[in-house]
Short mmCIF file of C-alpha atoms and ligand atoms in Angstrom, two decimals:
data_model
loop_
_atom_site.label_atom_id
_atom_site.label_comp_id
_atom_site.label_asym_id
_atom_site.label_seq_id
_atom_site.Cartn_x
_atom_site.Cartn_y
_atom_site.Cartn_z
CA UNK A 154 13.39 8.02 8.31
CA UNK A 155 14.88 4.53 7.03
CA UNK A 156 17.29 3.29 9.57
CA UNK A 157 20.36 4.68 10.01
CA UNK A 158 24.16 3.64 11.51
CA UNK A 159 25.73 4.95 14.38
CA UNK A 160 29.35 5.49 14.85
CA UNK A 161 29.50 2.23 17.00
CA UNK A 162 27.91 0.08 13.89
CA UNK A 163 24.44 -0.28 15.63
CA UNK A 164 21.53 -0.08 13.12
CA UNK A 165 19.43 2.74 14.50
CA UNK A 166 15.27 3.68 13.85
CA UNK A 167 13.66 6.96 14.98
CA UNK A 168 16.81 7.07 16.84
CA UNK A 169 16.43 3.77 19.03
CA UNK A 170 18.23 0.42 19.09
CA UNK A 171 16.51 -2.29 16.70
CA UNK A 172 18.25 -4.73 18.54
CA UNK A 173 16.50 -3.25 21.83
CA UNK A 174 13.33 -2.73 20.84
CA UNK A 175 11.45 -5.87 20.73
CA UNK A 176 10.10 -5.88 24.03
CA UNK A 177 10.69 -9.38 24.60
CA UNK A 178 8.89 -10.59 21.75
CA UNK A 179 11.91 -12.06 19.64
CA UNK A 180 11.62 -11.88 16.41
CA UNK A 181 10.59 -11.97 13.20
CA UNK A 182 9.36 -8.26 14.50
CA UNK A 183 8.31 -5.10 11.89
CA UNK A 184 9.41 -2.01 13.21
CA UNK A 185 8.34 0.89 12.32
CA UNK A 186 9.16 4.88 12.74
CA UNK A 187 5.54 6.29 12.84
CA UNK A 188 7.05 10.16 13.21
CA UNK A 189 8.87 9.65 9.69
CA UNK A 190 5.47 8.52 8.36
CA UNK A 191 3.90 11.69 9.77
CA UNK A 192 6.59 13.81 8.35
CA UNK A 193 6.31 12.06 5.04
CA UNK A 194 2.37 12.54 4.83
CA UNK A 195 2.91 16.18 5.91
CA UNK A 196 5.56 16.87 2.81
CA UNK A 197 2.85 15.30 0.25
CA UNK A 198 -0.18 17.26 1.74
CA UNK A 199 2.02 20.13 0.84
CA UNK A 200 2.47 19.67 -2.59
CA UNK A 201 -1.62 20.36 -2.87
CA UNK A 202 -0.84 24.10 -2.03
CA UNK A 203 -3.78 25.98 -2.78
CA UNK A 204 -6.09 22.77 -4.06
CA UNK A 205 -8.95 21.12 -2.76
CA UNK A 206 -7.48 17.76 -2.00
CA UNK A 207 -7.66 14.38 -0.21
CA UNK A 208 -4.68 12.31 0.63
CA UNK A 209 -6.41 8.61 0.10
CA UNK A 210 -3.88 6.42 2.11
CA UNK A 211 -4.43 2.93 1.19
CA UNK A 212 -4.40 0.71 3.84
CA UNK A 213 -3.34 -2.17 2.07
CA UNK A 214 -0.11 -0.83 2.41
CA UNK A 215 0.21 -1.09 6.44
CA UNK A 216 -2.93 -1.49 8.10
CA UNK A 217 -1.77 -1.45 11.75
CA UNK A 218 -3.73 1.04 13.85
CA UNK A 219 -0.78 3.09 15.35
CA UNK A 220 -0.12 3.98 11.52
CA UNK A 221 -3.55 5.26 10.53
CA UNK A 222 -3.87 6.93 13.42
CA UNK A 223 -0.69 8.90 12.12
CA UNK A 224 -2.11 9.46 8.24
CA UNK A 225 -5.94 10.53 10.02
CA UNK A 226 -4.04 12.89 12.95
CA UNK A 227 -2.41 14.48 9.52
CA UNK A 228 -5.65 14.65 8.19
CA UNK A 229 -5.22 11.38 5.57
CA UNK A 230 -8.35 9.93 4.54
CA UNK A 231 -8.25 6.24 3.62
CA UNK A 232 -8.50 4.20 0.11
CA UNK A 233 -9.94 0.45 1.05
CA UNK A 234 -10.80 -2.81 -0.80
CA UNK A 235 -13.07 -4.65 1.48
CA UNK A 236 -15.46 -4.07 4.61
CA UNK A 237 -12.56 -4.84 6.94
CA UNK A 238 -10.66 -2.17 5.85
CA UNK A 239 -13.42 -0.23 5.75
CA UNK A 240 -14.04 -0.64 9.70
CA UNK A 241 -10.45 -0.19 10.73
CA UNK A 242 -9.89 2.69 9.12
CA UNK A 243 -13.15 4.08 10.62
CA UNK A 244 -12.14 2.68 13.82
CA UNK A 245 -8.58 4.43 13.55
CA UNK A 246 -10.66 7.58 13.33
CA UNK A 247 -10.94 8.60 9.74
CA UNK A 248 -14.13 10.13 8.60
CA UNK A 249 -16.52 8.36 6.83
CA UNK A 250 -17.00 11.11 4.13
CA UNK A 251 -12.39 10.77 3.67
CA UNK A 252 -12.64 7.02 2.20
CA UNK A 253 -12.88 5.60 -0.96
CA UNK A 254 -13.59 2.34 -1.45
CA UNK A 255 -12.13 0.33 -4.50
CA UNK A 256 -12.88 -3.54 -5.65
CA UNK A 257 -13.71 -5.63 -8.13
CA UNK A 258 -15.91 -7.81 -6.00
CA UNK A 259 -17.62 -6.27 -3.21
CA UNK A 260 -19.98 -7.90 -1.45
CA UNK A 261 -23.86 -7.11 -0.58
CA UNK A 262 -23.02 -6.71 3.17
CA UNK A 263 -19.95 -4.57 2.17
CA UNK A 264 -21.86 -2.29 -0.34
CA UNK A 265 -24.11 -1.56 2.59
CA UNK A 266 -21.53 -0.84 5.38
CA UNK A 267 -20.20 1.78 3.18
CA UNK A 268 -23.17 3.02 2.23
CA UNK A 269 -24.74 3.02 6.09
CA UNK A 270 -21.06 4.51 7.61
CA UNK A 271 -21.59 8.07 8.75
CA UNK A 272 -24.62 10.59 7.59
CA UNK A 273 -24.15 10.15 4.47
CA UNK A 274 -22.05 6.79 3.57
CA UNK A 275 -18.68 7.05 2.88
CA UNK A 276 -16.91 9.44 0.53
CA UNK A 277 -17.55 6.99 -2.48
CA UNK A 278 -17.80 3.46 -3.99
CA UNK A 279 -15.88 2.96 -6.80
CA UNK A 280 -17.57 0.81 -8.69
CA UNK A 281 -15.09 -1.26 -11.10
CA UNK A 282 -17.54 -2.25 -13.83
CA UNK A 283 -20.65 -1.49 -15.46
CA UNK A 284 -22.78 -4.30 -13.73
CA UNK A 285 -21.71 -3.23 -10.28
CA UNK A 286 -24.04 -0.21 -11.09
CA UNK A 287 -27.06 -2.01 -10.54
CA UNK A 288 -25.98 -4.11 -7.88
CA UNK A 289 -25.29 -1.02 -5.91
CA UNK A 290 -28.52 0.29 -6.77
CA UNK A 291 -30.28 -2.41 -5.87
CA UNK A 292 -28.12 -2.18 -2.49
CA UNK A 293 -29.16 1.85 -2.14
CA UNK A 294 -32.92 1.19 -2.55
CA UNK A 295 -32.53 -1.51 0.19
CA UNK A 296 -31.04 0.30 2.82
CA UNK A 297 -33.04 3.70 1.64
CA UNK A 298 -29.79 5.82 0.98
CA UNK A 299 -28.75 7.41 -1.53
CA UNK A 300 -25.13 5.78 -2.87
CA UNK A 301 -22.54 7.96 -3.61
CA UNK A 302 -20.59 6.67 -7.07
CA UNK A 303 -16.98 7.15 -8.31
CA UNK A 304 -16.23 5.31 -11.71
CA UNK A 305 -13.10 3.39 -11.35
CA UNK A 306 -11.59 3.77 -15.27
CA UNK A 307 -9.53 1.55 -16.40
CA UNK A 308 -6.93 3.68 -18.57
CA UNK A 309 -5.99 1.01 -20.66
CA UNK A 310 -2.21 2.03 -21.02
CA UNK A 311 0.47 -0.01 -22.31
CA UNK A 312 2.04 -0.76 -19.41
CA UNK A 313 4.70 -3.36 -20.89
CA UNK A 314 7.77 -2.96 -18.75
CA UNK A 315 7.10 -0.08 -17.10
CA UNK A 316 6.64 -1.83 -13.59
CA UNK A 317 6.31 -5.29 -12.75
CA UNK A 318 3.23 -7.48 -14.58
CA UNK A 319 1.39 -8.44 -10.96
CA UNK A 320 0.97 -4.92 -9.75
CA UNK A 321 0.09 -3.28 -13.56
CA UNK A 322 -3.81 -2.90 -13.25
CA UNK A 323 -4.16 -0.14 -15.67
CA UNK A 324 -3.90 -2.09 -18.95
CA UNK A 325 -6.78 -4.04 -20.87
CA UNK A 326 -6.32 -7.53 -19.73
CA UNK A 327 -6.78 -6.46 -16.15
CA UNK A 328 -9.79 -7.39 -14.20
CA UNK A 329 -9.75 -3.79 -12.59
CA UNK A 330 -11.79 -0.77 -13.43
CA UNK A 331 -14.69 0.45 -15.68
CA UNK A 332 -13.16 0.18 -19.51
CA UNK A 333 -12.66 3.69 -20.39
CA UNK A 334 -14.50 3.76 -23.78
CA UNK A 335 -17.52 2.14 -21.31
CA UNK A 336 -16.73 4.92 -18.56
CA UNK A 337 -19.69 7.81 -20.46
CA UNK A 338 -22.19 5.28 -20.58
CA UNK A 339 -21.47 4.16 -16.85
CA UNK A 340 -21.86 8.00 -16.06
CA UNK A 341 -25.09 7.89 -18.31
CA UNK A 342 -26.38 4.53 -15.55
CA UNK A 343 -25.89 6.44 -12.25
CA UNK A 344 -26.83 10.26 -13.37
CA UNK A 345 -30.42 8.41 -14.52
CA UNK A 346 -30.74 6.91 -11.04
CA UNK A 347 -32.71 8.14 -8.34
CA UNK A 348 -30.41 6.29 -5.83
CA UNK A 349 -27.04 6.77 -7.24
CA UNK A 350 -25.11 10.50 -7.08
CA UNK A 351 -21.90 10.48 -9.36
CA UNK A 352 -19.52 11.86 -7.02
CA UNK A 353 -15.97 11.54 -8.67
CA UNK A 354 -14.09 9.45 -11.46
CA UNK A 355 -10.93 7.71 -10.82
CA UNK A 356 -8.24 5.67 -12.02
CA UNK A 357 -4.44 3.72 -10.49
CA UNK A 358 -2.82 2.75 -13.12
CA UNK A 359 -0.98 0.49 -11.21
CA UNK A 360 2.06 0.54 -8.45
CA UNK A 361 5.67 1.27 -8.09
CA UNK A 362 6.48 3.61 -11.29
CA UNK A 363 9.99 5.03 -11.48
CA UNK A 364 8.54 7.98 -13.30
CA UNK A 365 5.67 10.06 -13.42
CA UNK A 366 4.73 9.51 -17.11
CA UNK A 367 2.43 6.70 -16.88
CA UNK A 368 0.46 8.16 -13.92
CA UNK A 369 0.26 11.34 -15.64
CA UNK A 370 -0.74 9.55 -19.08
CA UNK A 371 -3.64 7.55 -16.24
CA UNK A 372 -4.45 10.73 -14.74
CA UNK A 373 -5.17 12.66 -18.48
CA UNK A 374 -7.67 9.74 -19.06
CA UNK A 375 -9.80 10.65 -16.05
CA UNK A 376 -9.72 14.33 -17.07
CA UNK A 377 -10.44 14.05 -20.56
CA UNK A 378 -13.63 11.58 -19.28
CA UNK A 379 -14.47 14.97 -16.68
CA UNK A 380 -13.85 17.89 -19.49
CA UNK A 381 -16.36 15.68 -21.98
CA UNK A 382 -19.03 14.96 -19.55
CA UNK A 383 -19.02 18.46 -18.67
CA UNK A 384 -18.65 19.70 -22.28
CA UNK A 385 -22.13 17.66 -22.34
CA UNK A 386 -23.72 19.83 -19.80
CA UNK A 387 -22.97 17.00 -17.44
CA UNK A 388 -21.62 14.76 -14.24
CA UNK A 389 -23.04 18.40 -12.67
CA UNK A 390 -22.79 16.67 -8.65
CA UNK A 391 -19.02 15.45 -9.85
CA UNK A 392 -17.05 16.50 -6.32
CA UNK A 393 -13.63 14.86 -7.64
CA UNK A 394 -11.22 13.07 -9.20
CA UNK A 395 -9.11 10.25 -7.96
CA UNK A 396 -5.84 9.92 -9.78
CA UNK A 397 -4.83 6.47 -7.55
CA UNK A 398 -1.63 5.68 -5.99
CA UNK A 399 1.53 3.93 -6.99
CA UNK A 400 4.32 6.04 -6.41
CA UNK A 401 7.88 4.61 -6.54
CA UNK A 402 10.04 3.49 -3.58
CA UNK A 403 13.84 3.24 -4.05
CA UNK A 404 13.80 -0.35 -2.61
CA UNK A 405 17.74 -0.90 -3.97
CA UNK A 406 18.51 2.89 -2.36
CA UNK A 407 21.18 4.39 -5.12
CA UNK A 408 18.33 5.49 -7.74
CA UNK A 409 20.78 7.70 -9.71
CA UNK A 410 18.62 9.90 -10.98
CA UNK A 411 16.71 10.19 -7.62
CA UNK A 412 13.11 8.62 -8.33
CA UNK A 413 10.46 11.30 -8.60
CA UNK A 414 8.79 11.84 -4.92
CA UNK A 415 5.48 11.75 -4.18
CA UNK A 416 4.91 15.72 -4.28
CA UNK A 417 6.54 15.11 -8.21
CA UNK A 418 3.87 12.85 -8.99
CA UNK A 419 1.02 15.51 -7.34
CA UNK A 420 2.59 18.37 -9.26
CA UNK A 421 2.18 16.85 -12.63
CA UNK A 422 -0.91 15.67 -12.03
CA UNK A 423 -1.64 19.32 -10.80
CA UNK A 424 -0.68 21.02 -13.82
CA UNK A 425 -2.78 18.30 -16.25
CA UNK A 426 -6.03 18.92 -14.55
CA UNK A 427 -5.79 22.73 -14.61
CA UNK A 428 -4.94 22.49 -18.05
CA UNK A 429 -8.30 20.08 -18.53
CA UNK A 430 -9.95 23.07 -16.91
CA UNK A 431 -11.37 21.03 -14.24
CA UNK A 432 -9.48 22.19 -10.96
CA UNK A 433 -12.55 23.32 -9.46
CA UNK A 434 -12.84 19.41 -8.60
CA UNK A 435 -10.64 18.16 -5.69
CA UNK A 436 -7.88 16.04 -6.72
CA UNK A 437 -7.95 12.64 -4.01
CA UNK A 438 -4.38 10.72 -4.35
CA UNK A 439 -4.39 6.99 -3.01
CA UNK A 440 -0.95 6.33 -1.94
CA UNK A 441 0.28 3.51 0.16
CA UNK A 442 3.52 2.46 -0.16
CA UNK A 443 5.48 5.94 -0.74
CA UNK A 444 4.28 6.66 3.38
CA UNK A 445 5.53 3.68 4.61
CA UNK A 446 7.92 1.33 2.93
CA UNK A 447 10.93 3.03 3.92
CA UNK A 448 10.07 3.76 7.67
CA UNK A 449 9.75 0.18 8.42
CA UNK A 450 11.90 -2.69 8.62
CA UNK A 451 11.70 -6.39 9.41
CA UNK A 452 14.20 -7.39 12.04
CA UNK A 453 15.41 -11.35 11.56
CA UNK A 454 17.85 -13.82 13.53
CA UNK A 455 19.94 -16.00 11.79
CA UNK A 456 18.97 -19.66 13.22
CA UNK A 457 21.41 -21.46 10.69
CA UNK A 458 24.18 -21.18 7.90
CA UNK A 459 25.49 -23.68 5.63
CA UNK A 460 28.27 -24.04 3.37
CA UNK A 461 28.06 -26.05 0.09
CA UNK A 462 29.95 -26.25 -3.11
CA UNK A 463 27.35 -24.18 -4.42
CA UNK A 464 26.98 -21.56 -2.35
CA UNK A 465 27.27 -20.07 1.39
CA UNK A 466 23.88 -20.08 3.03
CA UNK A 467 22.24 -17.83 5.77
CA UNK A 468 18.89 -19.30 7.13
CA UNK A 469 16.84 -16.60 8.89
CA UNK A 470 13.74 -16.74 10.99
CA UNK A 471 11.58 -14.46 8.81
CA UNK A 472 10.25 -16.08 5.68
CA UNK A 473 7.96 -15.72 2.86
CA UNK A 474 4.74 -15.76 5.54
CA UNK A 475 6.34 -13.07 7.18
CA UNK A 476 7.73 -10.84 3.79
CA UNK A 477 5.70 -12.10 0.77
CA UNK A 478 7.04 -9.69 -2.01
CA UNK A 479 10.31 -11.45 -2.68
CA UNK A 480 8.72 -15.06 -3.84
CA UNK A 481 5.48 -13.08 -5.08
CA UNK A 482 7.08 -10.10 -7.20
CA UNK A 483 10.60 -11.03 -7.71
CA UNK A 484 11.07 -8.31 -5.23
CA UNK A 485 14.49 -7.41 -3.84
CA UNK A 486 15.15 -5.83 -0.04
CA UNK A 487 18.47 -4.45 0.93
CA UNK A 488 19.46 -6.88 4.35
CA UNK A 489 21.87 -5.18 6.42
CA UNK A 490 23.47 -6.75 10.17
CA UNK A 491 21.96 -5.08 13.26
CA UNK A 492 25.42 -4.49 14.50
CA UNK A 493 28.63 -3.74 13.30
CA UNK A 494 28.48 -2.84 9.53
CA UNK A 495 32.07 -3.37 7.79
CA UNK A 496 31.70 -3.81 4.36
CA UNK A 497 34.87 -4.21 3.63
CA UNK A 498 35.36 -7.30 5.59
CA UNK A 499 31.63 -8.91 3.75
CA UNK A 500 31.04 -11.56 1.79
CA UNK A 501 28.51 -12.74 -0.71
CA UNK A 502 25.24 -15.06 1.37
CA UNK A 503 22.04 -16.60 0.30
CA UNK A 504 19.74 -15.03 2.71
CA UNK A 505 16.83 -17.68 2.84
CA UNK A 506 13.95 -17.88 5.35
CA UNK A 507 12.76 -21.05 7.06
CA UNK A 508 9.56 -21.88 4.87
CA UNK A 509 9.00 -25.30 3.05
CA UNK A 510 9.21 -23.48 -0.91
CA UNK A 511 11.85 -23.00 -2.75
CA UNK A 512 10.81 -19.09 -3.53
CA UNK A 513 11.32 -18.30 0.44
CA UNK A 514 14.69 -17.05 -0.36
CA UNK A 515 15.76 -13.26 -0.37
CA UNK A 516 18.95 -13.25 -2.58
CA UNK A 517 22.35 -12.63 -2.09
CA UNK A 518 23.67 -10.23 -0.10
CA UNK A 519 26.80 -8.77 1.36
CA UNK A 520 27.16 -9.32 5.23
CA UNK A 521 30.26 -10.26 7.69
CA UNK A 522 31.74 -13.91 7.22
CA UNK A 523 30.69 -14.48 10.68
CA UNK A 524 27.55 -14.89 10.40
CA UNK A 525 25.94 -11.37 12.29
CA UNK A 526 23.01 -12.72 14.48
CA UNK A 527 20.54 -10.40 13.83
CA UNK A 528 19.74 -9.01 10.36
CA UNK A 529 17.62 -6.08 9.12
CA UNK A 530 15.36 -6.17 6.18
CA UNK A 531 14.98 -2.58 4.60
CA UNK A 532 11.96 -1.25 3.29
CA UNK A 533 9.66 -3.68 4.31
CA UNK A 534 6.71 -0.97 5.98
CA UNK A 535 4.42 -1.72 3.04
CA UNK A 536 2.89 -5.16 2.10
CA UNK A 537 4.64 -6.71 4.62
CA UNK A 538 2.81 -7.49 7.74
CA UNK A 539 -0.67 -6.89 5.55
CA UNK A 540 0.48 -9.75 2.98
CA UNK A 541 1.58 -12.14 6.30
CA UNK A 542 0.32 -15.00 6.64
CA UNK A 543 0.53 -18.39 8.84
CA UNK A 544 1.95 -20.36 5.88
CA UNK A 545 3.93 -23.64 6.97
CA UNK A 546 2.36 -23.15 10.96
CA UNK A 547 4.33 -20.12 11.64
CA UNK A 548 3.24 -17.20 13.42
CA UNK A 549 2.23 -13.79 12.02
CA UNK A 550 5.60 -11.85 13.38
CA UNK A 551 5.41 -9.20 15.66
CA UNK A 552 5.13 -5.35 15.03
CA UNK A 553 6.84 -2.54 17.40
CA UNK A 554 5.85 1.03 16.27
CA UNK A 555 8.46 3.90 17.37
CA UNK A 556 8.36 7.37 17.28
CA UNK A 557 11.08 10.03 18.65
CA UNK A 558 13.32 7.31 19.60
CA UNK A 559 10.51 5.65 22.23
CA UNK A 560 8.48 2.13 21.50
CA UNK A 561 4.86 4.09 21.36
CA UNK A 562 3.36 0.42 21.46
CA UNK A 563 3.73 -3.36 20.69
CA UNK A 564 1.30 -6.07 18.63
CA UNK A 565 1.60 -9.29 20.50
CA UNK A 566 2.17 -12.18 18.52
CA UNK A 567 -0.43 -15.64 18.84
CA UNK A 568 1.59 -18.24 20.09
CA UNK A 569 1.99 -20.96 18.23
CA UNK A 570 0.09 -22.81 20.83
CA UNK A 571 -2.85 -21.24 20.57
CA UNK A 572 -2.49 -21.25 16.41
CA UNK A 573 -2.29 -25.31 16.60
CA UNK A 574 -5.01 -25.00 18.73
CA UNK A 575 -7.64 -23.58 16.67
CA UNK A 576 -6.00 -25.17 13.10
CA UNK A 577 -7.18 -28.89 15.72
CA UNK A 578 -10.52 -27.69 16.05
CA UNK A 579 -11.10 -27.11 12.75
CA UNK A 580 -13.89 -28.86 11.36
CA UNK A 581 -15.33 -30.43 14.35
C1 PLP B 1524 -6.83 1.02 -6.14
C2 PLP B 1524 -5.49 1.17 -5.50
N1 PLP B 1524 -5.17 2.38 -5.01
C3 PLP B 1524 -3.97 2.58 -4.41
C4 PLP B 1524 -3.05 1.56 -4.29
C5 PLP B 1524 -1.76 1.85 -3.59
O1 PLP B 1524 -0.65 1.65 -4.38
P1 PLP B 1524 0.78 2.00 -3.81
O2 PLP B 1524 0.91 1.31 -2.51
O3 PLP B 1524 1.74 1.48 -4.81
O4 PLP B 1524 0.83 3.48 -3.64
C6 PLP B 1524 -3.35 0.30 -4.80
C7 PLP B 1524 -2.38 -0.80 -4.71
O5 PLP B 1524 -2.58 -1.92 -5.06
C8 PLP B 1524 -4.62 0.10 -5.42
O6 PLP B 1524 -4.96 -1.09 -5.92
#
């Protein structure tokens, strides 16, 4: 559940105080409600009914172990883009034969983890362009394994406007994915291989649509690939297709109509492949950010505020290290006070964060005139933490994770001691 307000004004998640639950680690802190995220991954595996499926999280979203643990316990596999990934989500406990593993530039040393995890490698590589084939194969003859293949397709959609230009991937000028009219001929590479299985064929058309059409229109490409290669007499060890992720979040929270949810998204997808005739094939989803932005939240204190004759000013201790999307996507993030909520009594502030760029600034917002000393940002479970960084010497921020109103566990933060320390030994 997002956060919600009690009757005495304190900002409540999974039931507990925010402004309790840090554990004496101060802030910047993420907190999270890991039971919401169950509940949420529970609501989408239910929109499968009947189908063979796999629910792909993508751990680029959150990759904190507490919150795979919570997709794998509700039997999520994983989506990942490099070896990393790869080993957390293994070491979180989801089985090698559940992840998918998407990138433009995978390494050697990656290409074999994936293909050495488990009995048989991992569920598959999706391999992003034609000359990756041979690279893997090359790889699968090394380690004496066979590779399983899925054929990232690029759609190549028109994507103008429909969601914001840096997370479109779907469209030809995008590095990502196998060109579609290329995507037989790829199929034509690995079938003729003695090393290579073609498993599945997949596409993500990008992230954040408000509606379903552009997934859908995504999705029909992969199908209509399928329903030829089969009309062939071919792609006869296919085991599924991979329609991405990319749902919508209602960052702003008044969507009017509601944005499609992520069992909408399934359902049409549902009713394209059975009319492509191909729902013998499992249907893998990849989402991230539909199972997590809304259960977390970054919790900020206000160090500072300044009045000018341009402007009133709120200076925060979380900044653009700590909560990239703002300076990188234009993004916006509800910010609420951790106590006493009267928005009557609110004015108009510049919520900015303490890092040296111009971009570290979150927008206006309506909050009390005296300055509340603790703020929440909403939303913030995806591509927060995972996009952190230690920009301008700051630390990464700390994470509590919460589930039925109890702290279920803590990541420490490095001190900034011990982050000056090791930025002094470099290169010596
Ligand atoms: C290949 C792939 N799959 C899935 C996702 C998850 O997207 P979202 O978090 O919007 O669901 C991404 C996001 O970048 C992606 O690149």
């Amino acid at each position: 559940m997002p956060p919600t307000r009690d009757s005495s004004g304190t900002l409540r998640l999974s039931g507990a105080d925010l402004s309790e639950v840090s554990g004496g680690t101060g802030t910047p802190l993420y907190a999270y409600d890991i039971g919401a995220m169950a509940q949420g991954a529970r609501a989408l595996q239910a929109a499968f009914e009947g189908q063979k499926h796999l629910v792909a999280y993508a751990l680029k979203a959150n990759t904190a172990g507490a919150v795979i643990r919570t997709f794998a316990a509700e039997g999520c596999g994983g989506d990942v883009v490099s070896g990393a990934e790869l080993r957390v989500a293994l070491a979180c406990g989801i089985a090698p034969e559940h992840i998918v593993y998407n990138g433009v530039a995978k390494t050697d040393d990656e290409i074999d983890l994936a293909m050495s995890s488990g009995a048989r490698g991992i569920g598959a590589l999706l391999v992003e362009s034609v000359e990756e084939i041979a690279r893997v194969e090359a790889r699968a003859q090394a380690v004496g394994r066979k590779a399983r293949i899925g054929i990232r397709v690029n759609p190549s959609l028109d994507l103008a406007g429909k969601t914001h230009a840096h997370i479109a991937t779907g469209h030809d000028r995008a590095k990502f994915g196998v060109p579609r009219d290329d995507a037989t001929a790829a199929a034509g590479l690995i079938e003729k291989s003695a090393h290579l299985d073609l498993v599945g064929v997949s596409a993500h058309v990008g992230s954040h649509f408000n509606t379903v059409a552009p997934y859908v229109e995504s999705a029909r490409v992969v199908f209509g690939i399928v329903r030829s290669l089969r009309d062939a007499g071919r792609a006869r060890s296919l085991e599924f297709v991979d329609t991405g992720g990319g749902f919508a979040v209602d960052y702003a929270g008044d969507a009017s109509p509601p944005l499609p949810t992520p069992a909408d998204f399934v359902r049409s997808v549902r009713a394209a492949q059975r009319e492509h005739g191909i729902d013998d094939l499992a249907l893998y989803v990849e989402p991230g950010r539909c199972l997590v932005a809304a259960h977390g939240v970054l919790v900020a204190s206000v160090i500072q505020s300044k009045v000018t004759a341009t402007g009133r000013w709120l200076m925060i201790d979380a900044g653009m290290n700590d909560l990239l999307r703002p300076a990188l996507y234009q993004a916006r993030h509800r910010i609420v006070p951790l106590r006493g909520d009267a928005p009557e009594a609110a004015i108009s502030w510049r919520v900015v964060g303490p890092v040296c760029e111009s971009s570290d600034d979150f927008g206006e917002h309506l909050l009390p005139r005296d300055p509340p000393g603790q703020v929440a940002i909403l939303d913030a479970g995806a591509y927060g933490y995972s996009m952190a960084s230690n920009y301008n010497g700051r630390q990464l921020p700390a994470e509590v994770f919460l589930r039925d109103s109890r702290v279920v566990g803590h990541t420490v933060r490095v001190s900034p001691e011990a982050w000056a320390q090791a930025r002094a030994r470099a290169g010596t």
